[in-house]
PDB file of C-alpha atoms and ligand atoms in Angstrom:
ATOM      1  CA  MET O   1     140.662 110.745 -16.800  1.00 82.00           C
ATOM      2  CA  THR O   2     138.812 109.535 -19.895  1.00 95.00           C
ATOM      3  CA  ARG O   3     139.994 106.043 -20.703  1.00 98.00           C
ATOM      4  CA  THR O   4     141.101 104.951 -24.103  1.00 98.00           C
ATOM      5  CA  VAL O   5     139.302 101.748 -25.075  1.00 98.00           C
ATOM      6  CA  TYR O   6     139.551  99.407 -28.064  1.00 98.00           C
ATOM      7  CA  VAL O   7     136.610  98.592 -30.333  1.00 98.00           C
ATOM      8  CA  ASN O   8     136.973  96.646 -33.581  1.00 98.00           C
ATOM      9  CA  GLY O   9     140.354  97.929 -34.653  1.00 98.00           C
ATOM     10  CA  GLU O  10     140.084 101.441 -33.207  1.00 98.00           C
ATOM     11  CA  TYR O  11     141.443 103.075 -30.070  1.00 98.00           C
ATOM     12  CA  LEU O  12     138.855 105.601 -28.891  1.00 98.00           C
ATOM     13  CA  PRO O  13     137.924 107.684 -25.854  1.00 98.00           C
ATOM     14  CA  GLU O  14     135.437 105.594 -23.828  1.00 98.00           C
ATOM     15  CA  THR O  15     132.716 108.177 -24.468  1.00 97.00           C
ATOM     16  CA  GLU O  16     132.951 107.640 -28.228  1.00 98.00           C
ATOM     17  CA  ALA O  17     133.141 103.843 -28.335  1.00 98.00           C
ATOM     18  CA  LYS O  18     130.011 102.185 -29.715  1.00 98.00           C
ATOM     19  CA  VAL O  19     128.628  98.705 -30.373  1.00 98.00           C
ATOM     20  CA  SER O  20     125.543  97.988 -32.495  1.00 98.00           C
ATOM     21  CA  ILE O  21     122.148  97.363 -30.861  1.00 98.00           C
ATOM     22  CA  PHE O  22     122.020  94.268 -33.114  1.00 98.00           C
ATOM     23  CA  ASP O  23     125.136  92.836 -31.534  1.00 98.00           C
ATOM     24  CA  ARG O  24     124.461  89.236 -30.476  1.00 98.00           C
ATOM     25  CA  GLY O  25     126.390  89.797 -27.266  1.00 98.00           C
ATOM     26  CA  PHE O  26     123.720  92.326 -26.303  1.00 98.00           C
ATOM     27  CA  LEU O  27     120.734  90.404 -27.697  1.00 98.00           C
ATOM     28  CA  MET O  28     121.650  86.805 -26.808  1.00 98.00           C
ATOM     29  CA  ALA O  29     124.683  86.786 -24.518  1.00 98.00           C
ATOM     30  CA  ASP O  30     126.418  85.260 -27.559  1.00 98.00           C
ATOM     31  CA  GLY O  31     129.872  86.276 -26.434  1.00 98.00           C
ATOM     32  CA  VAL O  32     132.917  85.227 -24.466  1.00 98.00           C
ATOM     33  CA  TYR O  33     135.369  87.166 -22.345  1.00 98.00           C
ATOM     34  CA  GLU O  34     138.645  87.152 -20.478  1.00 98.00           C
ATOM     35  CA  VAL O  35     140.028  89.247 -17.630  1.00 98.00           C
ATOM     36  CA  THR O  36     143.787  89.615 -17.367  1.00 98.00           C
ATOM     37  CA  THR O  37     145.355  91.172 -14.303  1.00 98.00           C
ATOM     38  CA  VAL O  38     147.971  93.910 -14.545  1.00 98.00           C
ATOM     39  CA  LEU O  39     150.697  94.203 -11.904  1.00 98.00           C
ATOM     40  CA  ASP O  40     153.626  96.624 -12.185  1.00 97.00           C
ATOM     41  CA  GLY O  41     152.182  97.617 -15.579  1.00 98.00           C
ATOM     42  CA  LYS O  42     152.606  94.036 -16.862  1.00 98.00           C
ATOM     43  CA  LEU O  43     150.176  91.272 -17.819  1.00 98.00           C
ATOM     44  CA  ILE O  44     149.833  88.222 -15.566  1.00 98.00           C
ATOM     45  CA  ASP O  45     149.334  84.853 -17.313  1.00 97.00           C
ATOM     46  CA  PHE O  46     148.549  86.430 -20.698  1.00 98.00           C
ATOM     47  CA  ASP O  47     149.323  83.228 -22.527  1.00 97.00           C
ATOM     48  CA  GLY O  48     146.849  81.199 -20.444  1.00 98.00           C
ATOM     49  CA  HIS O  49     144.069  83.733 -21.010  1.00 98.00           C
ATOM     50  CA  ALA O  50     144.745  83.893 -24.759  1.00 98.00           C
ATOM     51  CA  LYS O  51     144.677  80.086 -25.028  1.00 98.00           C
ATOM     52  CA  ARG O  52     141.423  79.818 -23.046  1.00 98.00           C
ATOM     53  CA  LEU O  53     139.855  82.539 -25.207  1.00 98.00           C
ATOM     54  CA  ALA O  54     140.784  80.565 -28.325  1.00 98.00           C
ATOM     55  CA  ARG O  55     139.209  77.456 -26.784  1.00 98.00           C
ATOM     56  CA  SER O  56     135.984  79.314 -25.855  1.00 98.00           C
ATOM     57  CA  LEU O  57     135.729  80.668 -29.422  1.00 98.00           C
ATOM     58  CA  ASN O  58     136.311  77.230 -30.935  1.00 98.00           C
ATOM     59  CA  GLU O  59     133.734  75.561 -28.679  1.00 98.00           C
ATOM     60  CA  LEU O  60     131.117  78.096 -29.867  1.00 98.00           C
ATOM     61  CA  GLU O  61     132.247  78.034 -33.527  1.00 97.00           C
ATOM     62  CA  MET O  62     132.983  81.738 -33.339  1.00 98.00           C
ATOM     63  CA  LYS O  63     135.522  83.479 -35.564  1.00 97.00           C
ATOM     64  CA  HIS O  64     138.797  84.607 -33.980  1.00 97.00           C
ATOM     65  CA  PRO O  65     138.813  88.400 -34.461  1.00 98.00           C
ATOM     66  CA  VAL O  66     142.620  88.828 -34.308  1.00 98.00           C
ATOM     67  CA  THR O  67     145.721  86.714 -33.781  1.00 98.00           C
ATOM     68  CA  GLU O  68     147.237  86.088 -30.341  1.00 97.00           C
ATOM     69  CA  GLU O  69     150.119  88.456 -31.196  1.00 98.00           C
ATOM     70  CA  GLU O  70     147.688  91.221 -32.134  1.00 98.00           C
ATOM     71  CA  LEU O  71     145.756  90.595 -28.940  1.00 98.00           C
ATOM     72  CA  LEU O  72     148.916  91.012 -26.880  1.00 98.00           C
ATOM     73  CA  ALA O  73     149.751  94.249 -28.695  1.00 98.00           C
ATOM     74  CA  ILE O  74     146.262  95.642 -27.960  1.00 98.00           C
ATOM     75  CA  HIS O  75     146.512  94.679 -24.279  1.00 98.00           C
ATOM     76  CA  ARG O  76     149.925  96.331 -23.993  1.00 98.00           C
ATOM     77  CA  LYS O  77     148.871  99.495 -25.769  1.00 98.00           C
ATOM     78  CA  LEU O  78     145.792  99.941 -23.529  1.00 98.00           C
ATOM     79  CA  VAL O  79     147.860  99.377 -20.384  1.00 98.00           C
ATOM     80  CA  GLU O  80     150.385 101.935 -21.617  1.00 98.00           C
ATOM     81  CA  VAL O  81     148.081 104.725 -22.796  1.00 98.00           C
ATOM     82  CA  ASN O  82     145.855 104.386 -19.732  1.00 98.00           C
ATOM     83  CA  GLU O  83     148.876 104.228 -17.418  1.00 98.00           C
ATOM     84  CA  VAL O  84     147.666 101.130 -15.589  1.00 98.00           C
ATOM     85  CA  GLU O  85     150.137  99.995 -12.932  1.00 98.00           C
ATOM     86  CA  GLU O  86     147.705  97.742 -11.064  1.00 98.00           C
ATOM     87  CA  GLY O  87     144.316  96.646 -12.369  1.00 98.00           C
ATOM     88  CA  LEU O  88     142.932  94.607 -15.220  1.00 98.00           C
ATOM     89  CA  VAL O  89     142.268  94.382 -18.933  1.00 98.00           C
ATOM     90  CA  TYR O  90     138.756  93.187 -19.823  1.00 98.00           C
ATOM     91  CA  LEU O  91     138.284  91.606 -23.244  1.00 98.00           C
ATOM     92  CA  GLN O  92     135.043  90.542 -24.907  1.00 98.00           C
ATOM     93  CA  VAL O  93     134.398  88.885 -28.243  1.00 98.00           C
ATOM     94  CA  THR O  94     130.863  88.432 -29.555  1.00 98.00           C
ATOM     95  CA  ARG O  95     129.583  86.741 -32.693  1.00 98.00           C
ATOM     96  CA  GLY O  96     128.874  90.209 -34.060  1.00 98.00           C
ATOM     97  CA  ALA O  97     125.858  92.200 -35.265  1.00 98.00           C
ATOM     98  CA  ALA O  98     123.094  90.658 -37.390  1.00 98.00           C
ATOM     99  CA  ASP O  99     119.302  90.644 -37.634  1.00 97.00           C
ATOM    100  CA  ARG O 100     117.955  88.833 -34.604  1.00 98.00           C
ATOM    101  CA  ASP O 101     117.777  85.092 -35.240  1.00 98.00           C
ATOM    102  CA  PHE O 102     118.550  82.017 -33.165  1.00 98.00           C
ATOM    103  CA  ALA O 103     120.632  80.540 -35.980  1.00 98.00           C
ATOM    104  CA  TYR O 104     124.206  81.816 -36.111  1.00 98.00           C
ATOM    105  CA  PRO O 105     124.556  84.459 -38.862  1.00 97.00           C
ATOM    106  CA  LYS O 106     126.795  83.350 -41.747  1.00 92.00           C
ATOM    107  CA  ASP O 107     128.467  86.631 -42.589  1.00 92.00           C
ATOM    108  CA  ALA O 108     128.688  88.585 -39.310  1.00 96.00           C
ATOM    109  CA  GLU O 109     132.143  89.745 -38.238  1.00 97.00           C
ATOM    110  CA  PRO O 110     132.994  89.233 -34.567  1.00 98.00           C
ATOM    111  CA  THR O 111     132.946  92.253 -32.271  1.00 98.00           C
ATOM    112  CA  LEU O 112     136.107  92.773 -30.219  1.00 98.00           C
ATOM    113  CA  VAL O 113     136.085  95.155 -27.269  1.00 98.00           C
ATOM    114  CA  LEU O 114     138.800  95.750 -24.678  1.00 98.00           C
ATOM    115  CA  PHE O 115     139.059  98.210 -21.828  1.00 98.00           C
ATOM    116  CA  THR O 116     141.155  98.679 -18.696  1.00 98.00           C
ATOM    117  CA  GLN O 117     140.175  99.188 -15.068  1.00 98.00           C
ATOM    118  CA  LYS O 118     142.576 100.432 -12.421  1.00 98.00           C
ATOM    119  CA  LYS O 119     142.163  98.531  -9.177  1.00 95.00           C
ATOM    120  CA  GLN O 120     144.172  97.779  -6.051  1.00 93.00           C
ATOM    121  CA  ALA O 121     144.454  94.018  -5.917  1.00 91.00           C
ATOM    122  CA  VAL O 122     147.580  93.058  -4.004  1.00 96.00           C
ATOM    123  CA  ASN O 123     146.830  94.974  -0.805  1.00 94.00           C
ATOM    124  CA  SER O 124     143.303  93.701  -0.408  1.00 92.00           C
ATOM    125  CA  PRO O 125     141.884  93.818   3.143  1.00 94.00           C
ATOM    126  CA  ALA O 126     140.006  90.556   2.405  1.00 95.00           C
ATOM    127  CA  ALA O 127     143.324  88.743   1.967  1.00 96.00           C
ATOM    128  CA  LYS O 128     144.163  89.527   5.606  1.00 96.00           C
ATOM    129  CA  THR O 129     140.785  88.659   7.128  1.00 97.00           C
ATOM    130  CA  GLY O 130     139.448  86.045   4.714  1.00 98.00           C
ATOM    131  CA  ILE O 131     135.978  86.161   3.188  1.00 98.00           C
ATOM    132  CA  SER O 132     132.682  84.527   4.137  1.00 98.00           C
ATOM    133  CA  VAL O 133     130.676  82.501   1.634  1.00 98.00           C
ATOM    134  CA  ILE O 134     127.174  81.078   1.557  1.00 98.00           C
ATOM    135  CA  SER O 135     126.161  77.995  -0.399  1.00 98.00           C
ATOM    136  CA  LEU O 136     123.619  78.215  -3.214  1.00 98.00           C
ATOM    137  CA  PRO O 137     122.274  75.741  -5.774  1.00 98.00           C
ATOM    138  CA  ASP O 138     124.242  75.829  -9.019  1.00 98.00           C
ATOM    139  CA  ILE O 139     121.558  76.401 -11.641  1.00 98.00           C
ATOM    140  CA  ARG O 140     123.862  77.679 -14.379  1.00 98.00           C
ATOM    141  CA  TRP O 141     124.022  76.039 -17.801  1.00 98.00           C
ATOM    142  CA  GLY O 142     126.019  72.863 -18.445  1.00 98.00           C
ATOM    143  CA  ARG O 143     129.029  74.359 -20.286  1.00 98.00           C
ATOM    144  CA  ARG O 144     130.692  76.364 -17.545  1.00 98.00           C
ATOM    145  CA  ASP O 145     134.066  75.509 -19.076  1.00 98.00           C
ATOM    146  CA  ILE O 146     133.275  78.096 -21.779  1.00 98.00           C
ATOM    147  CA  LYS O 147     133.801  81.618 -20.433  1.00 98.00           C
ATOM    148  CA  THR O 148     130.609  83.218 -21.732  1.00 98.00           C
ATOM    149  CA  VAL O 149     129.133  86.585 -20.765  1.00 98.00           C
ATOM    150  CA  GLN O 150     126.030  84.903 -19.277  1.00 98.00           C
ATOM    151  CA  LEU O 151     126.731  86.246 -15.800  1.00 98.00           C
ATOM    152  CA  LEU O 152     123.257  86.910 -14.446  1.00 98.00           C
ATOM    153  CA  TYR O 153     123.166  83.964 -12.033  1.00 98.00           C
ATOM    154  CA  PRO O 154     126.662  84.659 -10.625  1.00 98.00           C
ATOM    155  CA  SER O 155     125.497  88.239 -10.192  1.00 98.00           C
ATOM    156  CA  MET O 156     122.350  87.076  -8.362  1.00 98.00           C
ATOM    157  CA  GLY O 157     124.544  84.802  -6.220  1.00 98.00           C
ATOM    158  CA  LYS O 158     126.724  87.692  -5.127  1.00 98.00           C
ATOM    159  CA  MET O 159     123.619  89.744  -4.299  1.00 98.00           C
ATOM    160  CA  ALA O 160     122.161  86.855  -2.264  1.00 98.00           C
ATOM    161  CA  ALA O 161     125.455  86.601  -0.354  1.00 98.00           C
ATOM    162  CA  LYS O 162     125.444  90.327   0.312  1.00 98.00           C
ATOM    163  CA  ALA O 163     121.836  90.193   1.549  1.00 98.00           C
ATOM    164  CA  GLN O 164     122.955  87.603   4.122  1.00 98.00           C
ATOM    165  CA  GLY O 165     125.956  89.684   5.212  1.00 98.00           C
ATOM    166  CA  ALA O 166     128.423  87.404   3.391  1.00 98.00           C
ATOM    167  CA  ASP O 167     130.947  88.174   0.656  1.00 98.00           C
ATOM    168  CA  ASP O 168     130.341  85.537  -1.984  1.00 98.00           C
ATOM    169  CA  ALA O 169     128.656  82.224  -2.760  1.00 98.00           C
ATOM    170  CA  TRP O 170     129.845  78.689  -3.460  1.00 98.00           C
ATOM    171  CA  LEU O 171     127.626  76.830  -5.892  1.00 98.00           C
ATOM    172  CA  VAL O 172     126.432  73.299  -5.221  1.00 98.00           C
ATOM    173  CA  GLU O 173     125.232  70.730  -7.756  1.00 98.00           C
ATOM    174  CA  ASP O 174     124.168  67.151  -6.947  1.00 98.00           C
ATOM    175  CA  GLY O 175     125.462  67.660  -3.414  1.00 98.00           C
ATOM    176  CA  PHE O 176     128.951  68.793  -4.435  1.00 98.00           C
ATOM    177  CA  VAL O 177     130.583  72.214  -4.695  1.00 98.00           C
ATOM    178  CA  THR O 178     131.319  73.166  -8.274  1.00 98.00           C
ATOM    179  CA  GLU O 179     133.011  76.562  -7.813  1.00 98.00           C
ATOM    180  CA  GLY O 180     132.459  80.108  -6.558  1.00 98.00           C
ATOM    181  CA  THR O 181     130.362  82.639  -8.474  1.00 98.00           C
ATOM    182  CA  SER O 182     133.524  84.066 -10.061  1.00 98.00           C
ATOM    183  CA  ASN O 183     136.341  81.901  -8.732  1.00 98.00           C
ATOM    184  CA  ASN O 184     137.477  78.320  -8.203  1.00 98.00           C
ATOM    185  CA  ALA O 185     136.938  76.770  -4.755  1.00 98.00           C
ATOM    186  CA  TYR O 186     139.371  74.787  -2.587  1.00 98.00           C
ATOM    187  CA  ILE O 187     139.575  73.239   0.860  1.00 98.00           C
ATOM    188  CA  VAL O 188     142.596  72.010   2.803  1.00 98.00           C
ATOM    189  CA  LYS O 189     142.452  68.975   5.109  1.00 98.00           C
ATOM    190  CA  ASP O 190     145.462  67.465   6.872  1.00 98.00           C
ATOM    191  CA  GLY O 191     147.796  69.372   4.563  1.00 98.00           C
ATOM    192  CA  VAL O 192     146.104  68.186   1.342  1.00 98.00           C
ATOM    193  CA  ILE O 193     144.526  70.663  -1.088  1.00 98.00           C
ATOM    194  CA  ILE O 194     141.183  69.432  -2.433  1.00 98.00           C
ATOM    195  CA  THR O 195     139.547  71.106  -5.435  1.00 98.00           C
ATOM    196  CA  ARG O 196     136.943  70.119  -8.003  1.00 98.00           C
ATOM    197  CA  ASN O 197     138.365  68.201 -10.966  1.00 98.00           C
ATOM    198  CA  LEU O 198     138.162  69.831 -14.402  1.00 98.00           C
ATOM    199  CA  GLY O 199     135.146  69.123 -16.597  1.00 98.00           C
ATOM    200  CA  ASN O 200     132.221  70.975 -18.166  1.00 98.00           C
ATOM    201  CA  GLU O 201     130.942  71.794 -14.651  1.00 98.00           C
ATOM    202  CA  ILE O 202     133.522  74.486 -13.847  1.00 98.00           C
ATOM    203  CA  LEU O 203     135.588  77.151 -15.524  1.00 98.00           C
ATOM    204  CA  HIS O 204     139.155  75.986 -16.029  1.00 98.00           C
ATOM    205  CA  GLY O 205     140.681  78.816 -14.052  1.00 98.00           C
ATOM    206  CA  ILE O 206     143.990  80.172 -15.274  1.00 98.00           C
ATOM    207  CA  THR O 207     144.857  81.030 -11.671  1.00 98.00           C
ATOM    208  CA  ARG O 208     143.788  77.514 -10.627  1.00 98.00           C
ATOM    209  CA  ALA O 209     146.289  75.976 -13.052  1.00 98.00           C
ATOM    210  CA  ALA O 210     149.103  78.234 -11.820  1.00 98.00           C
ATOM    211  CA  VAL O 211     148.322  77.755  -8.119  1.00 98.00           C
ATOM    212  CA  LEU O 212     148.152  73.954  -8.432  1.00 98.00           C
ATOM    213  CA  ARG O 213     151.473  74.003 -10.274  1.00 97.00           C
ATOM    214  CA  PHE O 214     153.093  76.110  -7.533  1.00 97.00           C
ATOM    215  CA  ALA O 215     151.545  73.921  -4.823  1.00 98.00           C
ATOM    216  CA  ALA O 216     152.973  70.789  -6.454  1.00 98.00           C
ATOM    217  CA  GLU O 217     156.387  72.457  -6.701  1.00 96.00           C
ATOM    218  CA  ALA O 218     156.154  73.266  -2.981  1.00 96.00           C
ATOM    219  CA  GLN O 219     155.501  69.523  -2.304  1.00 97.00           C
ATOM    220  CA  ILE O 220     151.915  70.168  -1.170  1.00 97.00           C
ATOM    221  CA  LYS O 221     149.607  67.236  -1.943  1.00 98.00           C
ATOM    222  CA  ILE O 222     146.632  67.871  -4.239  1.00 98.00           C
ATOM    223  CA  GLU O 223     143.409  65.909  -4.736  1.00 98.00           C
ATOM    224  CA  GLU O 224     141.280  66.979  -7.711  1.00 98.00           C
ATOM    225  CA  ARG O 225     137.822  65.698  -6.816  1.00 98.00           C
ATOM    226  CA  PRO O 226     134.371  66.965  -5.822  1.00 98.00           C
ATOM    227  CA  PHE O 227     133.764  67.862  -2.160  1.00 98.00           C
ATOM    228  CA  THR O 228     130.618  68.727  -0.200  1.00 98.00           C
ATOM    229  CA  ILE O 229     129.752  71.802   1.868  1.00 98.00           C
ATOM    230  CA  GLU O 230     129.835  69.554   4.974  1.00 98.00           C
ATOM    231  CA  GLU O 231     133.372  68.458   4.154  1.00 98.00           C
ATOM    232  CA  ALA O 232     134.327  72.093   3.567  1.00 98.00           C
ATOM    233  CA  LYS O 233     132.929  73.164   6.944  1.00 98.00           C
ATOM    234  CA  ALA O 234     135.016  70.450   8.615  1.00 98.00           C
ATOM    235  CA  ALA O 235     138.175  71.385   6.689  1.00 98.00           C
ATOM    236  CA  ASP O 236     141.246  73.086   8.196  1.00 98.00           C
ATOM    237  CA  GLU O 237     141.235  75.841   5.572  1.00 98.00           C
ATOM    238  CA  ALA O 238     139.362  77.020   2.512  1.00 98.00           C
ATOM    239  CA  PHE O 239     140.187  79.481  -0.228  1.00 98.00           C
ATOM    240  CA  VAL O 240     139.259  80.679  -3.721  1.00 98.00           C
ATOM    241  CA  THR O 241     141.348  81.687  -6.727  1.00 98.00           C
ATOM    242  CA  SER O 242     140.758  84.023  -9.652  1.00 98.00           C
ATOM    243  CA  ALA O 243     142.801  86.294 -11.884  1.00 98.00           C
ATOM    244  CA  THR O 244     141.737  89.454 -10.051  1.00 97.00           C
ATOM    245  CA  THR O 245     141.807  88.164  -6.458  1.00 97.00           C
ATOM    246  CA  PHE O 246     144.748  85.709  -6.743  1.00 98.00           C
ATOM    247  CA  VAL O 247     144.418  83.395  -3.713  1.00 98.00           C
ATOM    248  CA  LEU O 248     141.795  84.587  -1.232  1.00 98.00           C
ATOM    249  CA  PRO O 249     141.183  82.757   2.062  1.00 98.00           C
ATOM    250  CA  VAL O 250     137.623  81.723   2.968  1.00 98.00           C
ATOM    251  CA  THR O 251     137.127  81.736   6.736  1.00 98.00           C
ATOM    252  CA  LYS O 252     133.376  81.203   7.020  1.00 98.00           C
ATOM    253  CA  ILE O 253     130.925  78.964   5.161  1.00 98.00           C
ATOM    254  CA  ASP O 254     127.175  79.373   5.771  1.00 98.00           C
ATOM    255  CA  GLY O 255     127.940  81.214   9.003  1.00 98.00           C
ATOM    256  CA  GLU O 256     130.296  78.535  10.376  1.00 98.00           C
ATOM    257  CA  ALA O 257     134.008  79.140  10.922  1.00 98.00           C
ATOM    258  CA  VAL O 258     136.361  77.055   8.791  1.00 98.00           C
ATOM    259  CA  GLY O 259     139.141  75.616  10.967  1.00 95.00           C
ATOM    260  CA  THR O 260     140.238  78.288  13.449  1.00 95.00           C
ATOM    261  CA  GLY O 261     138.215  80.931  11.610  1.00 97.00           C
ATOM    262  CA  GLN O 262     141.491  82.698  10.771  1.00 97.00           C
ATOM    263  CA  VAL O 263     143.418  82.833   7.504  1.00 97.00           C
ATOM    264  CA  GLY O 264     145.108  79.447   7.118  1.00 96.00           C
ATOM    265  CA  PRO O 265     148.858  78.954   6.575  1.00 97.00           C
ATOM    266  CA  ILE O 266     148.556  77.137   3.234  1.00 98.00           C
ATOM    267  CA  ALA O 267     146.263  79.767   1.693  1.00 98.00           C
ATOM    268  CA  ALA O 268     148.534  82.553   2.948  1.00 97.00           C
ATOM    269  CA  ARG O 269     151.634  80.818   1.601  1.00 97.00           C
ATOM    270  CA  LEU O 270     150.062  80.074  -1.786  1.00 98.00           C
ATOM    271  CA  ARG O 271     148.993  83.714  -2.147  1.00 98.00           C
ATOM    272  CA  GLU O 272     152.568  84.816  -1.522  1.00 97.00           C
ATOM    273  CA  ILE O 273     154.066  82.263  -3.906  1.00 98.00           C
ATOM    274  CA  TYR O 274     151.485  83.059  -6.588  1.00 98.00           C
ATOM    275  CA  LEU O 275     152.165  86.807  -6.441  1.00 98.00           C
ATOM    276  CA  GLU O 276     155.922  86.337  -6.415  1.00 97.00           C
ATOM    277  CA  GLU O 277     156.034  83.826  -9.272  1.00 97.00           C
ATOM    278  CA  SER O 278     153.428  85.619 -11.416  1.00 96.00           C
ATOM    279  CA  ARG O 279     155.323  88.883 -11.159  1.00 95.00           C
ATOM    280  CA  LYS O 280     158.458  87.117 -12.383  1.00 95.00           C
ATOM    281  CA  THR O 281     156.753  85.817 -15.535  1.00 95.00           C
ATOM    282  CA  ALA O 282     154.510  88.846 -16.245  1.00 97.00           C
ATOM    283  CA  ILE O 283     154.941  90.333 -19.732  1.00 97.00           C
TER     284      ILE O 283
HETATM  285  N1  LIG B 301     135.147  80.259 -12.080  1.00 76.14           N
HETATM  286  C1  LIG B 301     134.328  81.218 -12.538  1.00 76.14           C
HETATM  287  C2  LIG B 301     132.876  80.931 -12.649  1.00 76.14           C
HETATM  288  C3  LIG B 301     134.837  82.470 -12.902  1.00 76.14           C
HETATM  289  O1  LIG B 301     134.005  83.429 -13.361  1.00 76.14           O
HETATM  290  C4  LIG B 301     136.221  82.717 -12.773  1.00 76.14           C
HETATM  291  C5  LIG B 301     136.810  84.003 -13.148  1.00 76.14           C
HETATM  292  O2  LIG B 301     136.158  84.912 -13.573  1.00 76.14           O
HETATM  293  C6  LIG B 301     137.043  81.693 -12.272  1.00 76.14           C
HETATM  294  C7  LIG B 301     136.473  80.465 -11.952  1.00 76.14           C
HETATM  295  C8  LIG B 301     138.520  81.887 -12.099  1.00 76.14           C
HETATM  296  O3  LIG B 301     139.188  81.866 -13.345  1.00 76.14           O
HETATM  297  P1  LIG B 301     140.546  82.643 -13.573  1.00 76.14           P
HETATM  298  O4  LIG B 301     141.508  82.121 -12.546  1.00 76.14           O
HETATM  299  O5  LIG B 301     140.945  82.276 -14.943  1.00 76.14           O
HETATM  300  O6  LIG B 301     140.258  84.100 -13.380  1.00 76.14           O
END
């Protein structure tokens, strides 16, 4: 089935959608994005994604292409016309097309592109077995709190993991884990959830915020602080969170089993709570 996608005010078949070769997203990675999960044909955490998008745009002094209400309407229309029951909506805003120059163009209009992808997310085999991660140096730029389309290093990280027979990588800076290549990282020790505190060093995950809220409601203790790979290897459990994978247990770090090497009870419980609660508030 040919998808219908959205480009700058138009709904088009994917084969007819076009963006200029002068677009600064293409030339300079001068763009930001969001990925919103769809379950039961509804959007999970739309409000959080819209707010983070607005923040990313503001931090980069980029124009907002449409209002939050218009953004919601576009998301809903794409989900409807493409008959997405389970999957995601990808959204990208760039500074727009202009002659190539390092200085921001004064009169360029932002480019707005959205498309859907159908994908099984709830019944993921990895949720039952857990995933394995390797550790890699975090050599990304210093504003990881802005969700830019500069994804080459995360991509290289995933390839390095794959080459070592692992599923993903955790990134390490100054001796401490920042986050996963495309997710936030957590460990559990003696019933306490430990995860990196917010700052410019990590993306402020929308799923992270929701999961920590649900954990607090379930009376689980939380420590927001940096932790090392050594501490993670000695933990009882580990897991990652992201919009498309929810809560995913990590059972191996650099080839060593975490805890029993099986999916831990807290990660399993948080995944269940997250799915249940997110479905209730999906729009
Ligand atoms: N950290 C990074 C680097 C990411 O790329 C992502 C998601 O793409 C996340 C964390 C998780 O964020 P969210 O829960 O908003 O999907």
